[in-house]
Coordinates of C-alpha atoms and ligand atoms in Angstrom, one line a residue:
M1 CA 106.3 90.4 119.9
A2 CA 106.4 93.8 121.6
I3 CA 109.4 95.2 123.5
S4 CA 109.2 94.1 127.1
T5 CA 109.8 96.4 130.1
T6 CA 108.9 95.8 133.7
R7 CA 105.8 98.0 133.1
T8 CA 104.5 96.4 130.0
K9 CA 104.9 93.5 127.6
E10 CA 102.3 94.5 125.0
K11 CA 102.4 96.8 122.1
A12 CA 100.2 99.9 122.3
T13 CA 97.0 100.3 120.4
I14 CA 96.8 102.8 117.6
T15 CA 93.4 104.3 116.7
I16 CA 93.0 106.5 113.6
D17 CA 90.0 108.8 113.0
S18 CA 89.9 108.8 109.2
D19 CA 87.2 111.5 109.1
K20 CA 89.7 113.9 110.8
C21 CA 92.8 112.7 108.9
T22 CA 93.9 115.2 106.2
G23 CA 96.7 112.9 104.8
C24 CA 99.5 115.3 105.7
G25 CA 101.9 112.5 106.4
K26 CA 103.5 114.0 109.5
C27 CA 102.8 110.9 111.6
I28 CA 104.5 108.8 108.9
S29 CA 107.7 110.9 109.1
V30 CA 108.0 110.6 112.9
C31 CA 107.1 107.0 113.4
K32 CA 110.3 105.0 113.4
D33 CA 108.3 101.8 114.0
F34 CA 106.8 102.3 110.5
N35 CA 103.2 101.8 111.6
F36 CA 101.6 104.0 109.0
L37 CA 101.2 104.5 105.2
I38 CA 98.9 106.7 103.1
K39 CA 96.2 105.2 101.0
N40 CA 93.6 107.3 99.2
N41 CA 94.9 110.4 100.9
K42 CA 94.3 109.0 104.4
V43 CA 96.6 107.4 106.8
I44 CA 96.1 103.7 107.5
L45 CA 98.0 101.1 109.5
S46 CA 100.9 99.4 107.8
N47 CA 101.3 95.6 108.0
D48 CA 105.0 95.6 108.7
P49 CA 105.9 97.6 111.9
V50 CA 109.4 96.8 113.3
F51 CA 108.5 96.0 116.9
G52 CA 104.8 96.9 117.2
C53 CA 103.9 100.4 118.5
I54 CA 106.3 101.2 121.4
G55 CA 104.0 104.0 122.7
C56 CA 106.4 106.9 122.2
G57 CA 103.3 109.1 121.4
H58 CA 105.1 111.1 118.7
C59 CA 102.4 110.5 116.1
M60 CA 99.6 111.7 118.4
A61 CA 101.8 114.7 119.5
I62 CA 102.5 115.9 116.0
C63 CA 99.1 115.3 114.3
P64 CA 97.6 118.7 113.5
A65 CA 94.1 117.2 113.0
D66 CA 93.9 115.4 116.4
A67 CA 93.3 112.2 114.4
I68 CA 95.4 109.7 116.3
E69 CA 95.1 108.1 119.7
I70 CA 97.6 105.8 121.2
S71 CA 96.6 103.8 124.2
G72 CA 98.6 101.2 126.1
R73 CA 102.2 100.9 127.4
E74 CA 101.2 103.4 130.1
L75 CA 100.2 106.0 127.6
S76 CA 96.9 107.6 126.6
K77 CA 95.6 110.7 125.1
E78 CA 95.3 112.2 128.6
D79 CA 99.1 112.4 128.7
L80 CA 99.2 115.1 126.0
F81 CA 99.6 118.7 127.2
D82 CA 99.9 122.1 125.6
L83 CA 103.6 123.1 125.0
P84 CA 104.9 126.0 127.0
P85 CA 105.3 129.0 124.7
I86 CA 108.6 128.9 122.7
E87 CA 109.6 132.3 124.1
Q88 CA 109.8 130.7 127.6
R89 CA 112.3 128.2 126.4
A90 CA 115.7 128.7 128.0
S91 CA 118.3 130.4 125.7
Y92 CA 121.8 129.0 125.2
E93 CA 123.1 131.8 127.4
Q94 CA 120.7 130.9 130.2
L95 CA 121.6 127.3 130.0
Y96 CA 125.3 128.0 129.8
A97 CA 125.0 130.1 132.9
L98 CA 123.3 127.3 134.7
Y99 CA 125.8 124.7 133.6
S100 CA 128.9 126.7 134.2
R101 CA 127.9 128.0 137.6
R102 CA 127.3 124.5 138.8
R103 CA 129.8 122.9 141.2
S104 CA 129.5 119.7 143.0
V105 CA 128.3 120.7 146.4
R106 CA 128.7 118.5 149.5
E107 CA 128.3 121.1 152.2
F108 CA 124.7 121.9 153.0
L109 CA 122.7 124.3 155.2
D110 CA 120.6 122.6 157.9
K111 CA 117.5 123.3 155.9
E112 CA 114.8 120.9 154.6
I113 CA 113.8 120.9 151.0
A114 CA 110.1 121.6 150.8
P115 CA 107.9 118.9 149.2
E116 CA 106.8 121.3 146.5
I117 CA 110.5 121.7 145.5
I118 CA 110.9 118.0 145.4
E119 CA 107.8 117.7 143.3
K120 CA 109.2 120.3 140.8
I121 CA 112.4 118.4 140.5
L122 CA 110.5 115.1 139.8
D123 CA 108.2 116.9 137.4
A124 CA 111.1 118.2 135.3
T125 CA 113.0 114.8 135.6
S126 CA 110.0 112.9 134.2
T127 CA 110.6 114.7 130.9
S128 CA 113.9 112.9 130.4
P129 CA 114.4 110.9 127.2
M130 CA 114.6 107.1 127.6
G131 CA 115.8 104.2 125.5
I132 CA 112.3 102.7 125.1
S133 CA 109.1 104.0 126.4
P134 CA 107.7 103.7 129.0
S135 CA 110.6 104.6 131.2
D136 CA 112.0 101.8 133.2
V137 CA 113.9 104.1 135.6
N138 CA 113.1 103.7 139.3
L139 CA 113.7 106.3 142.0
L140 CA 114.4 105.8 145.7
I141 CA 113.9 109.1 147.4
M142 CA 115.4 110.0 150.8
D143 CA 113.7 113.3 151.7
S144 CA 115.5 114.2 155.0
K145 CA 118.9 114.3 156.4
E146 CA 117.9 111.6 158.9
K147 CA 117.0 109.3 156.1
T148 CA 120.2 110.0 154.1
R149 CA 122.3 109.4 157.2
R150 CA 120.4 106.2 158.1
F151 CA 121.0 104.9 154.5
A152 CA 124.7 105.8 154.7
A153 CA 125.2 104.2 158.2
D154 CA 123.5 101.0 157.0
F155 CA 125.7 101.1 153.9
C156 CA 128.8 101.3 156.0
V157 CA 127.7 98.3 158.1
Y158 CA 127.1 96.4 154.8
L159 CA 130.6 97.4 153.6
K160 CA 132.2 96.2 156.8
S161 CA 130.7 92.7 156.1
M162 CA 132.2 92.9 152.5
L163 CA 135.8 93.9 153.5
W164 CA 137.0 90.5 152.1
F165 CA 136.1 91.9 148.7
V166 CA 139.0 94.4 148.8
S167 CA 141.4 92.2 150.8
G168 CA 144.9 91.5 149.5
W169 CA 144.3 87.8 148.9
F170 CA 141.1 88.4 146.9
L171 CA 142.6 91.1 144.7
T172 CA 145.6 88.9 144.0
L173 CA 143.3 86.0 143.1
M174 CA 141.1 88.1 140.8
R175 CA 144.0 89.9 139.0
P176 CA 144.3 87.3 136.1
F177 CA 140.5 87.1 135.7
W178 CA 139.5 90.7 135.7
G179 CA 142.6 92.3 134.2
K180 CA 144.9 95.3 134.7
T181 CA 142.3 98.0 134.6
N182 CA 140.1 96.4 137.2
D183 CA 143.1 95.6 139.4
E184 CA 144.2 99.3 139.3
M185 CA 140.7 100.5 139.9
F186 CA 140.2 98.2 142.9
K187 CA 143.6 98.9 144.5
G188 CA 143.7 102.6 143.8
F189 CA 140.0 103.5 144.3
V190 CA 137.6 100.8 145.6
K191 CA 139.7 99.6 148.5
P192 CA 140.6 103.1 149.8
L193 CA 136.9 104.1 149.3
F194 CA 135.7 101.2 151.6
N195 CA 138.1 102.4 154.2
V196 CA 137.3 106.1 154.0
Y197 CA 133.6 105.5 154.1
I198 CA 133.8 103.0 157.1
N199 CA 136.4 104.8 159.1
N200 CA 134.8 108.2 158.8
M201 CA 131.3 106.8 159.7
N202 CA 132.9 105.3 162.8
E203 CA 133.9 108.8 163.7
G204 CA 130.4 110.1 163.0
I205 CA 131.3 111.7 159.7
N206 CA 129.2 110.7 156.7
L207 CA 131.2 110.8 153.5
V208 CA 128.7 108.5 151.7
N209 CA 126.1 111.1 151.1
Y210 CA 127.2 114.0 153.3
D211 CA 124.0 114.1 155.4
A212 CA 122.2 115.9 152.5
P213 CA 118.6 116.8 153.2
L214 CA 117.6 115.1 149.9
A215 CA 119.1 112.2 148.0
I216 CA 117.6 110.4 145.1
Y217 CA 118.9 107.0 143.7
F218 CA 118.2 106.6 140.0
Y219 CA 118.4 103.0 138.9
G220 CA 117.0 100.8 136.1
S221 CA 115.5 97.4 135.8
P222 CA 117.1 94.4 134.0
Y223 CA 115.2 95.5 130.9
C224 CA 116.3 99.2 131.1
D225 CA 118.8 100.8 128.8
P226 CA 121.7 101.3 131.2
A227 CA 122.0 104.9 130.2
D228 CA 118.4 105.8 131.2
P229 CA 119.0 106.3 135.0
I230 CA 122.0 108.5 134.3
V231 CA 120.1 110.6 131.8
A232 CA 117.3 111.1 134.4
A233 CA 119.8 111.8 137.2
T234 CA 121.4 114.5 135.1
T235 CA 118.0 116.1 134.3
A236 CA 117.2 116.1 138.0
M237 CA 120.5 117.7 138.9
Y238 CA 120.0 120.6 136.5
A239 CA 116.4 121.1 137.5
A240 CA 117.5 121.4 141.1
E241 CA 120.3 123.8 140.2
S242 CA 117.7 126.0 138.5
L243 CA 115.7 126.0 141.8
G244 CA 118.7 127.3 143.7
L245 CA 119.9 124.0 145.2
G246 CA 123.4 122.7 145.3
T247 CA 123.8 119.1 144.0
C248 CA 126.4 116.3 143.7
M249 CA 126.3 113.0 141.8
L250 CA 127.5 110.1 143.9
G251 CA 128.8 107.0 142.0
G252 CA 130.3 105.2 145.0
V253 CA 127.2 103.2 146.3
H254 CA 125.6 101.8 143.2
P255 CA 128.2 99.4 141.9
L256 CA 128.7 98.0 145.4
I257 CA 125.1 97.0 145.9
Q258 CA 124.5 95.0 142.7
K259 CA 126.0 91.5 143.1
G260 CA 125.5 88.8 145.6
R261 CA 123.2 87.7 148.4
K262 CA 124.1 90.5 150.9
A263 CA 123.7 93.1 148.2
R264 CA 120.2 91.7 147.4
K265 CA 119.3 91.9 151.1
F266 CA 120.6 95.5 151.3
R267 CA 118.5 96.5 148.3
T268 CA 115.4 94.8 149.6
D269 CA 115.8 96.3 153.1
H270 CA 116.0 99.8 151.5
G271 CA 113.2 99.5 149.0
I272 CA 115.4 99.1 145.9
R273 CA 113.4 97.0 143.5
Y274 CA 116.0 95.7 141.0
P275 CA 119.7 95.2 140.4
S276 CA 120.7 97.6 137.6
R277 CA 123.6 97.8 135.2
E278 CA 123.9 101.5 135.8
G279 CA 122.6 103.7 138.6
L280 CA 123.5 106.9 140.3
F281 CA 122.7 108.8 143.5
V282 CA 122.2 112.6 143.4
I283 CA 122.3 114.6 146.6
F284 CA 120.6 118.0 146.9
G285 CA 120.5 120.8 149.4
Y286 CA 120.8 124.5 150.0
P287 CA 124.6 125.2 149.6
A288 CA 126.6 126.2 152.7
V289 CA 129.5 127.2 150.4
R290 CA 129.7 129.6 147.5
Y291 CA 132.3 129.3 144.7
R292 CA 133.8 132.5 143.4
K293 CA 135.1 131.2 140.1
G294 CA 134.1 128.6 137.5
I295 CA 136.5 125.9 136.5
R296 CA 137.1 125.1 132.8
R297 CA 136.8 121.4 132.0
T298 CA 137.9 119.4 129.0
F299 CA 137.1 116.1 127.4
A300 CA 139.6 113.2 127.2
S301 CA 139.4 113.6 123.5
T302 CA 137.2 115.0 120.7
T303 CA 137.9 113.4 117.4
M304 CA 136.2 114.7 114.3
M305 CA 135.6 111.7 112.0
N306 CA 136.9 112.1 108.5
Ligands
FMN1 C1 129.2 109.9 137.8 C2 129.7 110.7 139.0 C3 130.0 110.1 140.2 C4 130.4 110.8 141.3 N1 130.6 110.2 142.5 C5 131.0 111.0 143.6 C6 131.0 110.4 144.9 O1 130.8 109.2 145.0 N2 131.4 111.2 145.9 C7 131.7 112.5 145.8 O2 132.0 113.1 146.7 N3 131.6 113.1 144.5 C8 131.3 112.3 143.4 N4 131.1 112.9 142.2 C9 131.4 114.3 142.1 C10 132.7 114.5 141.4 O3 133.8 114.2 142.2 C11 132.8 116.0 140.9 O4 132.0 116.1 139.8 C12 134.2 116.5 140.6 O5 134.7 116.7 141.9 C13 134.2 117.7 139.8 O6 133.7 118.8 140.4 P1 132.5 119.6 139.7 O7 131.3 118.7 139.6 O8 132.3 120.8 140.6 O9 133.0 120.1 138.4 C14 130.7 112.2 141.1 C15 130.4 112.8 139.9 C16 129.9 112.1 138.8 C17 129.6 112.8 137.5
SF4_2 S1 99.5 113.5 111.1 FE1 97.3 113.3 111.5 S2 96.3 114.3 109.8 FE2 98.5 113.9 109.2 S3 98.4 111.9 108.1 FE3 98.8 111.5 110.2 S4 96.8 111.1 111.1 FE4 96.5 112.1 109.2
SF4_3 S1 103.3 106.0 119.3 FE1 105.3 106.0 118.4 S2 105.6 103.9 117.7 FE2 103.5 104.1 118.1 S3 102.6 104.6 116.1 FE3 102.9 106.5 117.2 S4 105.0 107.2 116.5 FE4 104.7 105.0 116.0

């Protein structure tokens, strides 16, 4: 049986042109589904793939003789394109400059982001790696500050209806079930977050997504590797930074719209197709602030294994 995603439940079809095949074996080295073997100096299909072709396309992308076609799982030969020249690849110094200049920006100029810029961000983001192809990452795009504000206002109305979730009696009741870490998290972070979002919105201040002129919600499906939306969100963030935009990841909304009947209604009302183990909003806009210094960051730990 092939690996299921929301987009496909079938394995892809592999077609080999034996006349073109030179028997170089490159497709064999890259196929981790073990679909190929060499016989009489030509590649043939093996009888014992692991899952059945997952449609990663690697064999077709590496074959120097153009002898393999993969079709199915949302992939075809039409999806191959010529690589940009290697000299155009960003250097470490260029990437480091991009990374280290980035700051989370939540203060934006009152300036729209042109559709071509959004297209560029999406184009770059579609190159993101994914757990299993085809990507099961979904995007909800809010392409104006009116839309981000409407979403934030609706979210605060929804939060108001969920205030019992952070009430004293509920947190006391749940403490033995969900343990110390969750208890600390709810008391120290989630409860104050509910209040800060709702109370500020009551005053007309949007701390949910800061009235950004663009917000994208990256979320998966129940089939999706939970990391995939986060990987895509990160790619989008840096693509936007390279285009001169300021960005900020927002983790506050996603976990609060996953479970329960009201959350499902909120998702449906806002065009969100699935609940998702992980998901992340990224906001984008032309920065109204400019940082003068970078800030050195460290990891919690880096342990070199013996
Ligand atoms: C996964 C994730 C979730 C975040 N969620 C929020 C959020 O909900 N609201 C917010 O204002 N900032 C949020 N941030 C931004 C962080 O607070 C920010 O990264 C932090 O202040 C460090 O600043 P820097 O990004 O400039 O290094 C989030 C960042 C990440 C990576
Ligand atoms: S990479 Fe192409 S030419 Fe080389 S063995 Fe595979 S199909 Fe044949
Ligand atoms: S597309 Fe990927 S899984 Fe399928 S045969 Fe090619 S390398 Fe193997």
